[in-house]
Coordinates of C-alpha atoms in Angstrom, one line a residue:
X28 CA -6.1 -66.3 -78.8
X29 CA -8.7 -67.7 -81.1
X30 CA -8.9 -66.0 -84.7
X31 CA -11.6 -65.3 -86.8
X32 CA -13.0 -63.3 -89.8
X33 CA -16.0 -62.1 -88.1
X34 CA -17.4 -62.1 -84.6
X35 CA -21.3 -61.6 -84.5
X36 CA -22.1 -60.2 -81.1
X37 CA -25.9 -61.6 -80.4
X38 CA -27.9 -64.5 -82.0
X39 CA -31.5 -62.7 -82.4
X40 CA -32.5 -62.5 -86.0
X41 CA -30.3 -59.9 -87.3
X42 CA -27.0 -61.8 -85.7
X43 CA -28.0 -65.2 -86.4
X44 CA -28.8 -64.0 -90.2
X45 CA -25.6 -62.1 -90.2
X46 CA -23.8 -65.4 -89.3
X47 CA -25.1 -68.1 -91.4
X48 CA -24.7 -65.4 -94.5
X49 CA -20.6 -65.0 -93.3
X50 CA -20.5 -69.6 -93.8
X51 CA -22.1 -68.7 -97.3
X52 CA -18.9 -66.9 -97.8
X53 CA -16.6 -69.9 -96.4
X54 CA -15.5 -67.2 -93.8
X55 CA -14.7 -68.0 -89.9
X56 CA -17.5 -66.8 -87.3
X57 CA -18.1 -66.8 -83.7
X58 CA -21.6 -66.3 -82.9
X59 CA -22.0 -64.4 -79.5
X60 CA -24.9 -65.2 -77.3
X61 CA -25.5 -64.5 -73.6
X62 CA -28.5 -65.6 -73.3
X63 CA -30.8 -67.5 -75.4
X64 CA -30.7 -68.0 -79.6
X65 CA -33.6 -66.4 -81.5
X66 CA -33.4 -63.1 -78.9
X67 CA -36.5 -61.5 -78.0
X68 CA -38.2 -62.3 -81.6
X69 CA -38.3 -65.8 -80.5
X70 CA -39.0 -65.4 -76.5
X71 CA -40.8 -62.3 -76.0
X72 CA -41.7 -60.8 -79.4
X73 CA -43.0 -62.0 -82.8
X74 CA -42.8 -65.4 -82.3
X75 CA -43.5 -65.3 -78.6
X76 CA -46.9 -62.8 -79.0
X77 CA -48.0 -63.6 -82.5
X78 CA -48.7 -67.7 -81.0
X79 CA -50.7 -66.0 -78.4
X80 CA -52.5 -63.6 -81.3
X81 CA -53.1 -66.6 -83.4
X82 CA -54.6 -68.1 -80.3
X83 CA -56.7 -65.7 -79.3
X84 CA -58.2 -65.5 -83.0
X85 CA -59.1 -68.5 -82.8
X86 CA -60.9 -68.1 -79.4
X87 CA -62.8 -65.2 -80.7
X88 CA -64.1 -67.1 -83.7
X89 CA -65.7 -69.9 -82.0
X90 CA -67.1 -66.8 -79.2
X91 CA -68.3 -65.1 -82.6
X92 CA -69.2 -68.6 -84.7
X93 CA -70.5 -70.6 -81.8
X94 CA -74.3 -71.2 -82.6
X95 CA -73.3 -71.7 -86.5
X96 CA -71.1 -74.2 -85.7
X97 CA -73.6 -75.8 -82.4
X98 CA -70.9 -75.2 -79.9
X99 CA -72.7 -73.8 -76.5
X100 CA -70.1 -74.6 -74.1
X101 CA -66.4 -73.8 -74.2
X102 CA -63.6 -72.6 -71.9
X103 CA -60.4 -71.0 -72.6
X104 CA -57.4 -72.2 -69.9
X105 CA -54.7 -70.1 -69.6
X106 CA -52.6 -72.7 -68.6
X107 CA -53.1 -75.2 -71.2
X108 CA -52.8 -72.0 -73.7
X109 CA -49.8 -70.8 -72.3
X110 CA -48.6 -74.1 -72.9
X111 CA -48.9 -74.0 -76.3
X112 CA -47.1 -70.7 -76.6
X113 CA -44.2 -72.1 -74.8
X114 CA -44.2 -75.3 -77.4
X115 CA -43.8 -73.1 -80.2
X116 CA -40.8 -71.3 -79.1
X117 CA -39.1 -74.3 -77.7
X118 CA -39.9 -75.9 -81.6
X119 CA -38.3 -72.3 -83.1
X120 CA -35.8 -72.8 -80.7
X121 CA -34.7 -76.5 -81.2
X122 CA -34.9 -75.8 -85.1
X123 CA -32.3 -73.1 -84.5
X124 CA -29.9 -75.0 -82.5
X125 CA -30.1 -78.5 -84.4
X126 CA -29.1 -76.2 -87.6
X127 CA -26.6 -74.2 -85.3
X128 CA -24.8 -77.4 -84.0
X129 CA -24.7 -79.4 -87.5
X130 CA -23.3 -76.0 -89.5
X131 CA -19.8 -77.4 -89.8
X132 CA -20.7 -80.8 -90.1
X133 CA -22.2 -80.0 -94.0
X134 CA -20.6 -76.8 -95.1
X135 CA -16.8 -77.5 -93.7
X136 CA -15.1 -78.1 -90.4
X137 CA -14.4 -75.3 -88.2
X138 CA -16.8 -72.7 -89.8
X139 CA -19.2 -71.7 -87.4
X140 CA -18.6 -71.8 -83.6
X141 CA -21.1 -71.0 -80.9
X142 CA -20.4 -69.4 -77.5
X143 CA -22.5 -68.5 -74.6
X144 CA -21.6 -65.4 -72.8
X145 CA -21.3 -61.9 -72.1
X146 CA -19.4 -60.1 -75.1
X147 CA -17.5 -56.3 -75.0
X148 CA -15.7 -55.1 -77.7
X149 CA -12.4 -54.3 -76.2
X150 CA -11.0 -53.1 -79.3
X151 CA -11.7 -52.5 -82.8
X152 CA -10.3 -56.4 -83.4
X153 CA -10.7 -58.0 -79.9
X154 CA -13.9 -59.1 -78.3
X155 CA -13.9 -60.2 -74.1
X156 CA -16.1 -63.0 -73.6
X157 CA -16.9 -63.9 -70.2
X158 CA -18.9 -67.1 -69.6
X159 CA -19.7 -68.3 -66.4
X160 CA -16.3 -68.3 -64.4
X161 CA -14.5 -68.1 -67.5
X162 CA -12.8 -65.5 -69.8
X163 CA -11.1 -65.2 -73.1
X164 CA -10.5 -63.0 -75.6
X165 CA -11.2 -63.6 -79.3
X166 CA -10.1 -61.4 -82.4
X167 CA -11.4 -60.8 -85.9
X168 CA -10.9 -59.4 -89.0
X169 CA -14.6 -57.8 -88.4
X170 CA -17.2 -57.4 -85.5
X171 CA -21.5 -56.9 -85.7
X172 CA -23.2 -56.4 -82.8
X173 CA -26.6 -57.2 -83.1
X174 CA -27.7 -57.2 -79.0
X175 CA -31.2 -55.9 -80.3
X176 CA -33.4 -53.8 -77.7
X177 CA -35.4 -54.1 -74.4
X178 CA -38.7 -52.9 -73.1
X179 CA -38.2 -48.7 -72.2
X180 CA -39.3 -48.1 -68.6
X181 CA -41.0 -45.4 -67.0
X182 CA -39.1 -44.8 -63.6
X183 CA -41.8 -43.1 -62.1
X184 CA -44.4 -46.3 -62.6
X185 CA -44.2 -49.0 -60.3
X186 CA -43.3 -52.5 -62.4
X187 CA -42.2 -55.1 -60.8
X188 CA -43.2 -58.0 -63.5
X189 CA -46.1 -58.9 -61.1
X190 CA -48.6 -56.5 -61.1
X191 CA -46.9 -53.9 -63.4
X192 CA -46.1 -55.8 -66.7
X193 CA -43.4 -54.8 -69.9
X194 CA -43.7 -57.0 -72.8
X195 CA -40.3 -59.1 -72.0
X196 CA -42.1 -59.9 -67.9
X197 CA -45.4 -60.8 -69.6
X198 CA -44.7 -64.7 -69.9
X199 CA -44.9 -64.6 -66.0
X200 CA -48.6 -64.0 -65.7
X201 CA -50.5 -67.3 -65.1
X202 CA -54.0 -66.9 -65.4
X203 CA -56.8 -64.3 -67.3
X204 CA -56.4 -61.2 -65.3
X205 CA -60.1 -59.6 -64.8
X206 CA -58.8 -56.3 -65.7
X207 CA -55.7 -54.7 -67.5
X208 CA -54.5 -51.6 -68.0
X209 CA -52.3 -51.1 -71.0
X210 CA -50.0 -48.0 -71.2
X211 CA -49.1 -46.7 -74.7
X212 CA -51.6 -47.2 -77.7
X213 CA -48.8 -48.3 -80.0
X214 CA -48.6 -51.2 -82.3
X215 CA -47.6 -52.9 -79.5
X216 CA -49.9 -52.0 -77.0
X217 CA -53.0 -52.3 -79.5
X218 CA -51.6 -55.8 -80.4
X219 CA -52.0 -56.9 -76.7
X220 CA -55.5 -55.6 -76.3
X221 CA -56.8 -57.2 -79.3
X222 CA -55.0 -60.6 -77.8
X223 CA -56.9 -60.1 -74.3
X224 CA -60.5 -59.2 -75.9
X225 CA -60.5 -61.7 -77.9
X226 CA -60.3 -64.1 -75.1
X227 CA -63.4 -62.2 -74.0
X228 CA -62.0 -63.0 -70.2
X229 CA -60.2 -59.2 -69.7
X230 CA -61.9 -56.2 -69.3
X231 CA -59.1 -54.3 -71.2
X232 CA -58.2 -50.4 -70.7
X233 CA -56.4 -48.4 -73.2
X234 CA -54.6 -45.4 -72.4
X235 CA -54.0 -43.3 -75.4
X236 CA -52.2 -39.6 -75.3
X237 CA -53.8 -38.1 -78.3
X238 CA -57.3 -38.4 -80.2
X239 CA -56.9 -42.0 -81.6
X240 CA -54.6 -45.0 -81.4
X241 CA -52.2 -45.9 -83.7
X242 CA -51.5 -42.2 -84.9
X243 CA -48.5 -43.1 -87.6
X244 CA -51.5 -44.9 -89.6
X245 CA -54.4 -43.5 -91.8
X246 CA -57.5 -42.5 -90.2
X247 CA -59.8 -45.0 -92.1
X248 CA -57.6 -48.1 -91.0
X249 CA -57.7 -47.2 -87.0
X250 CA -61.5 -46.6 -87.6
X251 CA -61.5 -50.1 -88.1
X252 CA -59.0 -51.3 -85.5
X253 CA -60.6 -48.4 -82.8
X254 CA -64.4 -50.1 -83.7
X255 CA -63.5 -53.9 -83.0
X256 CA -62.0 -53.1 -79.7
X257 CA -64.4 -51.0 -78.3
X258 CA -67.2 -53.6 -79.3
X259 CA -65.0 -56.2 -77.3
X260 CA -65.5 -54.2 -74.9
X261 CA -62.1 -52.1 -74.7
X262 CA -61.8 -48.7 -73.5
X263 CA -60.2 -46.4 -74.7
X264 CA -59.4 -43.8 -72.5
X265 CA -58.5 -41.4 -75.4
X266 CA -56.9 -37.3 -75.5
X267 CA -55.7 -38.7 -71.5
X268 CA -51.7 -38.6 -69.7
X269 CA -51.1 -41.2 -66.5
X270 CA -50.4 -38.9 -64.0
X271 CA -49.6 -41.3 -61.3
X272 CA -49.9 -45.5 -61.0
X273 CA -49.4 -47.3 -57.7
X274 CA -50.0 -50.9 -56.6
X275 CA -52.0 -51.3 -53.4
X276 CA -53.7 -54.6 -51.8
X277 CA -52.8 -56.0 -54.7
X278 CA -54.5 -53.9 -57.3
X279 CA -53.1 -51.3 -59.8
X280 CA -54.4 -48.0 -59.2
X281 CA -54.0 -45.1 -61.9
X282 CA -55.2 -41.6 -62.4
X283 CA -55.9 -40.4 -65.4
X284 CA -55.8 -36.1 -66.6
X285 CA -57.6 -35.4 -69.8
X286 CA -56.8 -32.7 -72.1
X287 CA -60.0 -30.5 -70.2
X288 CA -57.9 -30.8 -66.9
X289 CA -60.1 -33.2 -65.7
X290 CA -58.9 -36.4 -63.8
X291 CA -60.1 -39.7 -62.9
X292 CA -58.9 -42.6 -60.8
X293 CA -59.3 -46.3 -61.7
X294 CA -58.8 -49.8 -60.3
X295 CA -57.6 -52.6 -62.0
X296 CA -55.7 -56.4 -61.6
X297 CA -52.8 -55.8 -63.8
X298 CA -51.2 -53.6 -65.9
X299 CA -49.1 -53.8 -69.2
X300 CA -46.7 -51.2 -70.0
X301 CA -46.0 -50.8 -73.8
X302 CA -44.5 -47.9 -74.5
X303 CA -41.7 -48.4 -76.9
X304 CA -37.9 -49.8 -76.9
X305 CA -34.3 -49.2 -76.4
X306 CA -31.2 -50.0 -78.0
X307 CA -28.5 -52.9 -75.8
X308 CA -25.5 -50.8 -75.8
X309 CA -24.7 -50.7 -72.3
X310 CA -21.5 -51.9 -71.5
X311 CA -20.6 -53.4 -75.1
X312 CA -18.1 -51.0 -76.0
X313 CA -14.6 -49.9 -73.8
X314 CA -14.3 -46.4 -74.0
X315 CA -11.4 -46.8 -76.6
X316 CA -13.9 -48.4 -79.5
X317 CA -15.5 -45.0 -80.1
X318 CA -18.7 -46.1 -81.8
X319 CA -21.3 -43.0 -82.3
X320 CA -25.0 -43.6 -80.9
X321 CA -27.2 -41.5 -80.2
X322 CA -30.4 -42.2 -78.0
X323 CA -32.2 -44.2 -80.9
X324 CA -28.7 -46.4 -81.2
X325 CA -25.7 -47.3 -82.9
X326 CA -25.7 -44.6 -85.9
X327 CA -24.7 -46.5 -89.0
X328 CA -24.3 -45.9 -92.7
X329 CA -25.7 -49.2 -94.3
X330 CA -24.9 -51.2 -91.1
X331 CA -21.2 -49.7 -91.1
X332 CA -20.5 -47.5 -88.2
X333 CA -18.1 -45.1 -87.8
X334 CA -15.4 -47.9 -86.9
X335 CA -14.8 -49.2 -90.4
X336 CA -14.5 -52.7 -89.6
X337 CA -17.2 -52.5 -86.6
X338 CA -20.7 -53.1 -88.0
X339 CA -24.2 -52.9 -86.4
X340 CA -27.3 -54.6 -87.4
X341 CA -30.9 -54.7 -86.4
X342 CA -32.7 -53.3 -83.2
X343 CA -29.5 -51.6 -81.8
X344 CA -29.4 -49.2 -84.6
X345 CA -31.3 -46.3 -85.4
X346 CA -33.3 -48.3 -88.3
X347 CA -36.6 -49.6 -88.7
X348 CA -36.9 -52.2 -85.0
X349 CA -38.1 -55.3 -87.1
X350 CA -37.5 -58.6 -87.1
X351 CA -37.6 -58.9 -91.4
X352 CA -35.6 -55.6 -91.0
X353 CA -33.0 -57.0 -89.1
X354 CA -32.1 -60.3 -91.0
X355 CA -32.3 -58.1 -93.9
X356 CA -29.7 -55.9 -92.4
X357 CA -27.5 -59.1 -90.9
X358 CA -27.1 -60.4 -94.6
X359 CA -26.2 -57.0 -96.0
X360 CA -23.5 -56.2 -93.7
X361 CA -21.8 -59.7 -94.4
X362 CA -22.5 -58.9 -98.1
X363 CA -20.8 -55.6 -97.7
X364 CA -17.9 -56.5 -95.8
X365 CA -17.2 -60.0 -97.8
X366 CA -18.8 -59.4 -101.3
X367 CA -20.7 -57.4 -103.3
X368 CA -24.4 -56.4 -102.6
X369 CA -26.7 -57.1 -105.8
X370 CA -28.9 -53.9 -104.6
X371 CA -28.9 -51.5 -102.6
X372 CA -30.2 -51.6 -98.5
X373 CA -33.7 -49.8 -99.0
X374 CA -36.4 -49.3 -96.9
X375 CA -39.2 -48.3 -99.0
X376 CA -40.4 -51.2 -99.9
X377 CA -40.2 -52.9 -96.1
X378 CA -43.9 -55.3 -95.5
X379 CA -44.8 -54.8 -92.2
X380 CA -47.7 -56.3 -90.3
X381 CA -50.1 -55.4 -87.3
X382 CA -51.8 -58.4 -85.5
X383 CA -54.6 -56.6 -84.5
X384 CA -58.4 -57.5 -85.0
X385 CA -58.5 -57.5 -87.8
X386 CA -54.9 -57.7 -89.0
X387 CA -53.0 -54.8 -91.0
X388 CA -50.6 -55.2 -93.4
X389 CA -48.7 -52.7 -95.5
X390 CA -45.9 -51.8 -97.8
X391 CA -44.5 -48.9 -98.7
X392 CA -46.2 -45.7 -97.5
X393 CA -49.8 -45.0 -96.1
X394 CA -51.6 -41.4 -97.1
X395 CA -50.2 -39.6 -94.1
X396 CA -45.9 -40.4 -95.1
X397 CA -47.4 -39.4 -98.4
X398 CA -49.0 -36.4 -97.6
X399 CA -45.8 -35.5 -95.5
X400 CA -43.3 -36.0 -98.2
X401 CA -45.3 -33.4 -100.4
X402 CA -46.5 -35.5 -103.4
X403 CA -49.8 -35.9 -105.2
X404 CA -51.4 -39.2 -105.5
X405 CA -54.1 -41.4 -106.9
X406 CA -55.8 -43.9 -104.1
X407 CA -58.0 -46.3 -104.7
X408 CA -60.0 -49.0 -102.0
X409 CA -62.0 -51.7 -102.8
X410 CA -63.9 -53.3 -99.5
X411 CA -63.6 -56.9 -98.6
X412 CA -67.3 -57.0 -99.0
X413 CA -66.4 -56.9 -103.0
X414 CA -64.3 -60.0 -102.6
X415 CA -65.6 -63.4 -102.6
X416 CA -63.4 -65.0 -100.5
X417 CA -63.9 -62.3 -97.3
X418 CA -67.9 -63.9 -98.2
X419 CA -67.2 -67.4 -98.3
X420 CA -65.2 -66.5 -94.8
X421 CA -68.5 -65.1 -93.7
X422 CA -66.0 -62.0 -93.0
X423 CA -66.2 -59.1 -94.7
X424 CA -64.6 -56.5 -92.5
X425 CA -61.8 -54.4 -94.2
X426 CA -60.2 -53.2 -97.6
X427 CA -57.6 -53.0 -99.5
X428 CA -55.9 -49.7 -100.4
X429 CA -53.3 -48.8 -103.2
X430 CA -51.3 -45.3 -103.7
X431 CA -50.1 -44.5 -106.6
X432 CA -48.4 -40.9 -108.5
X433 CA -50.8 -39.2 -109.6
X434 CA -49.6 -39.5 -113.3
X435 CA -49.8 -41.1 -116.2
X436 CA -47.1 -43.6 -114.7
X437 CA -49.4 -44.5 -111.8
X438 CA -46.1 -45.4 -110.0
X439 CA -46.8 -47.4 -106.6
X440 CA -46.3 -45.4 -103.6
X441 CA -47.3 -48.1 -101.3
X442 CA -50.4 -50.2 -99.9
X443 CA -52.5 -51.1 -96.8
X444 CA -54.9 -54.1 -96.3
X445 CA -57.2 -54.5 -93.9
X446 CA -59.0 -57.8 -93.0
X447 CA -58.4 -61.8 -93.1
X448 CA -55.2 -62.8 -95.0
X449 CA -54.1 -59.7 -95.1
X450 CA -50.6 -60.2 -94.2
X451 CA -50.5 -62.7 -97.8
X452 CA -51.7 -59.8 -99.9
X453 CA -48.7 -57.8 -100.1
X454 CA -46.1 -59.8 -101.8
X455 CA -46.6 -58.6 -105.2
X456 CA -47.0 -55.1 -104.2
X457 CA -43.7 -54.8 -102.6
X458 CA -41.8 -56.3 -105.6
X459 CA -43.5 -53.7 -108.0
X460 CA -42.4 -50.7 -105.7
X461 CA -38.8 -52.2 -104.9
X462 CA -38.8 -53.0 -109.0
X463 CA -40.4 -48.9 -109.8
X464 CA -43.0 -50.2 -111.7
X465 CA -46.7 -49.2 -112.0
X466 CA -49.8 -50.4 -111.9
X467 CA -50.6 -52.1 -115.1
X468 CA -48.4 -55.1 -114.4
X469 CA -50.8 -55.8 -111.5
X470 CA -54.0 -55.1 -112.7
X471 CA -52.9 -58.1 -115.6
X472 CA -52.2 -60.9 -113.4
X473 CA -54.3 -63.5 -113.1
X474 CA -55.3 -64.1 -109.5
X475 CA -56.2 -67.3 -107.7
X476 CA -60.0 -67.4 -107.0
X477 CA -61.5 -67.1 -104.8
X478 CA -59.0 -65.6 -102.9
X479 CA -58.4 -62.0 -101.2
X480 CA -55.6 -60.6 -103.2
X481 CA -58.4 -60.8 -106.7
X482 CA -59.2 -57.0 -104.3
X483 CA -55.5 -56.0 -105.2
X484 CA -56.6 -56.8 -108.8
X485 CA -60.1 -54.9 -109.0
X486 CA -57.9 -51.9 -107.5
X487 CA -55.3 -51.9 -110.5
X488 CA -58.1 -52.1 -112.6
X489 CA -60.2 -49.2 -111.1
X490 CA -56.9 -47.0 -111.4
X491 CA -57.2 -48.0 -115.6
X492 CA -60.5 -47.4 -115.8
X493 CA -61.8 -50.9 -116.1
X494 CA -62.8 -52.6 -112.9
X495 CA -65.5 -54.8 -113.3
X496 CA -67.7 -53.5 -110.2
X497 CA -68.0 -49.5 -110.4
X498 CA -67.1 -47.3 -107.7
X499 CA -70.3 -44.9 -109.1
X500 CA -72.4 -47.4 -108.1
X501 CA -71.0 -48.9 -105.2
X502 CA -69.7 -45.8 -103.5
X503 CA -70.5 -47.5 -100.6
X504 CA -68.0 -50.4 -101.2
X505 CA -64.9 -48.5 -103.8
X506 CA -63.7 -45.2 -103.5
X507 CA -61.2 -43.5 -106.0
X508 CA -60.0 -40.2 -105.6
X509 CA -56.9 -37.9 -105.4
X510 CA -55.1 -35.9 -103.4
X511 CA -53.8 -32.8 -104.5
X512 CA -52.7 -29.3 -103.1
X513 CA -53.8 -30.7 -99.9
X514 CA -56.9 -31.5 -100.8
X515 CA -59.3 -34.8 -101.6
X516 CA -61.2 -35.1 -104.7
X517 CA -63.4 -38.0 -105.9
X518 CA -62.9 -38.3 -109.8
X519 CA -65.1 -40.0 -112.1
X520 CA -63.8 -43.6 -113.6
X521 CA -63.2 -43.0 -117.8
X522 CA -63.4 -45.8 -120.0

């Protein structure tokens, strides 16, 4: 029976992290895989999705610059782009497995091994691999399982990865569908209806439950967000619950009941059903490891579950379902179990990102977690149309946002940006809020220009009283205001 000092159970981000932090401890892993390295971040997530959003931006860019740039005729192939997708995660992939395979070649002999199969914990120190035609049993000092999540289903709708799409089937389609019908107004159902209107080739439907998409966000962002997609052409069919969803000649047929009691029928090609995930935990433990979950996951306390040397990182727990999350997580559990963390695992100060048109980037918490949690708060905004760089990009739509304690302190609460590079505003941000600090240390640094994150900049400013634009006059363009006692007011800016 082969030993080890850890056995990481899946080699998505959070596992293969979790593993390469273990052979920065000179400690003996097995890596677990039963499928394919990089999990569903690589092949049917981030990686996967964000190629074809990248894409798709730059579709709608020459759609939207064509006559600037004399360019009259154009076609998008699917084929030819699809190709491209798959080229990108075959280059993620090959990257992983050339550093994978030549591990124990430069940090020692006998470090690291790879496996391919299908893992269950059989014990708290024994894992059953079976590969193949194959079985063994390996043992370890420690175990992670990191098997991430899966598309959830809806039993009563009709998908068969044809007609009736989830997120991991949706590398199957092969051509522009005329019409789609997305299910769930999510993050990720938003970010697959700003990926088919761009190609401007989709007639996109959007089926959302309450009054607006994207309900865990601020009002003023999925203004935005809700106003690009409808003028691609999107509908939204909004305050609506699919009642029923069948396929016939070939076409998906749904009906539709609106909060009046009203109902209405449609007709489309295809169909894309995006309405959240769940945890891999079936059949990963025997009914001896008694690991607590819940429906959400494995419930852990900093990656450690209730079995003290059985450890659970990334999508399978009941955290934050992120790819940034998850490495995070992989490295702390290692850290915990074979060192000493420097810091604490936190959350707060998490960057996250939407791919939407534009994109949305944040860190930290937006007005409504704010709001929720009961505190008062300074918020500033500065539009992009303040910014030289959104000009020189002949793109002005969006802002940048900052909260802050409404206090002499002006601790940051968190931020959201809206628009081009959004997604490389952040950075600094994030490090104030995981560091406590306040404002003043951002509103002092000097920024590249042009560039986007000089907004970030005339916000901290605003908040001291100095900006160099002023929100009295441009009240169009900066707002600055606070929110106490559940209530907005604008305040004037004292020099």
């Amino acid at each position: 029976m082969k030993k080890y000092d850890v056995i990481v159970i899946g080699a998505g981000p959070a596992g293969y992290a979790a593993a390469m932090r273990a052979v920065d401890f000179k400690k003996k892993v097995a890596l677990i895989e039963k499928k394919q390295v990089g999990g569903a971040g690589i092949h049917h997530g981030a990686l996967w999705s964000k190629t074809w959003w990248e894409l798709s931006r730059e579709a709608a860019n020459i759609r939207k610059h064509s006559d600037a740039l004399n360019i009259h005729q154009y076609q998008f192939n699917y084929e030819t782009l699809k190709s491209e997708v798959k080229a990108a995660v075959q280059e993620r992939m090959e990257l992983l497995e050339h550093h994978m395979h030549n591990i124990n070649v430069t940090m020692g002999e006998g470090l690291f091994e790879f496996i391919l199969g299908n893992a269950k914990v059989i014990s708290r120190n024994q894992v059953h691999v079976h590969n193949f035609d194959s079985d063994e049993i390996l043992e370890a000092d420690y175990i992670i399982v990191a098997t991430g999540s899966r598309p959830r289903l809806l039993p009563e709708l009709p998908i068969d990865e044809e007609h009736v799409f989830t997120s991991d089937g949706l590398d199957k389609l092969d051509h522009f569908p005329k019409s789609i019908v997305i299910v769930g107004a999510g993050v990720i159902g938003c970010e697959f209806a700003t990926i088919f209107s761009n190609f401007g080739k989709t007639k996109v439907h959007l089926i959302d439950k309450g009054d607006r998409i994207l309900p865990f966000e601020d009002e003023d962002i999925v203004k935005v967000i809700e106003r690009n997609l409808e003028a691609k052409d999107v509908l939204i069919h909004r305050n609506s619950k699919l009642i029923h969803m069948d396929i016939k000649d070939g076409m998906v047929h749904y009906t539709l009941e609106y909060t009046d009691g009203s109902k209405e029928v449609f007709r489309v090609e295809k169909a894309l059903v995006s309405v959240g995930r769940v945890p891999n935990h079936e059949d990963l433990f025997d009914e001896s490891v008694n690991v607590q979950m819940d429906k959400r996951g494995i419930i852990d306390n900093l990656t450690q579950t209730n079995v003290e040397n059985i450890y659970a990182v990334g999508d399978i727990t009941a955290d934050i379902a992120l790819v940034n999350v998850g490495e995070l997580e992989g490295r702390f559990a290692i850290e915990r179990i074979f060192g000493k963390p420097e810091r604490d695992l936190i959350y707060e100060n998490i960057s996250t990102i939407m791919f939407l048109g534009p994109e949305v980037a944040g860190v930290g918490m937006n007005e409504i977690q704010a709001q929720k949690a009961g505190l008062d708060y300074k918020v500033v905004s500065v539009d992009y149309s303040c910014i030289p760089r959104a000009t020189a990009m002949r793109n002005t739509q969006g802002f940048i946002k900052i909260i802050v304690s409404n206090d002499d302190q002006t601790k940051i609460y968190g931020m959201r940006v809206v628009g081009e590079h959004a997604s490389s505003a952040i950075q600094a941000v994030a490090l104030l809020i995981s560091m406590g600090k306040g404002i003043k240390e951002l509103a002092e640094l000097i920024h590249p220009h042009p560039s986007i994150i000089e907004g970030i900049q005339e916000c901290g400013r605003m908040l001291l009283g100095k900006s160099m634009f002023k929100p009295e006059v441009l009240k169009h363009a900066m707002t600055f205001r606070t929110y106490t006692n559940g209530e907005y007011k604008a305040i004037p800016i004292e020099t």
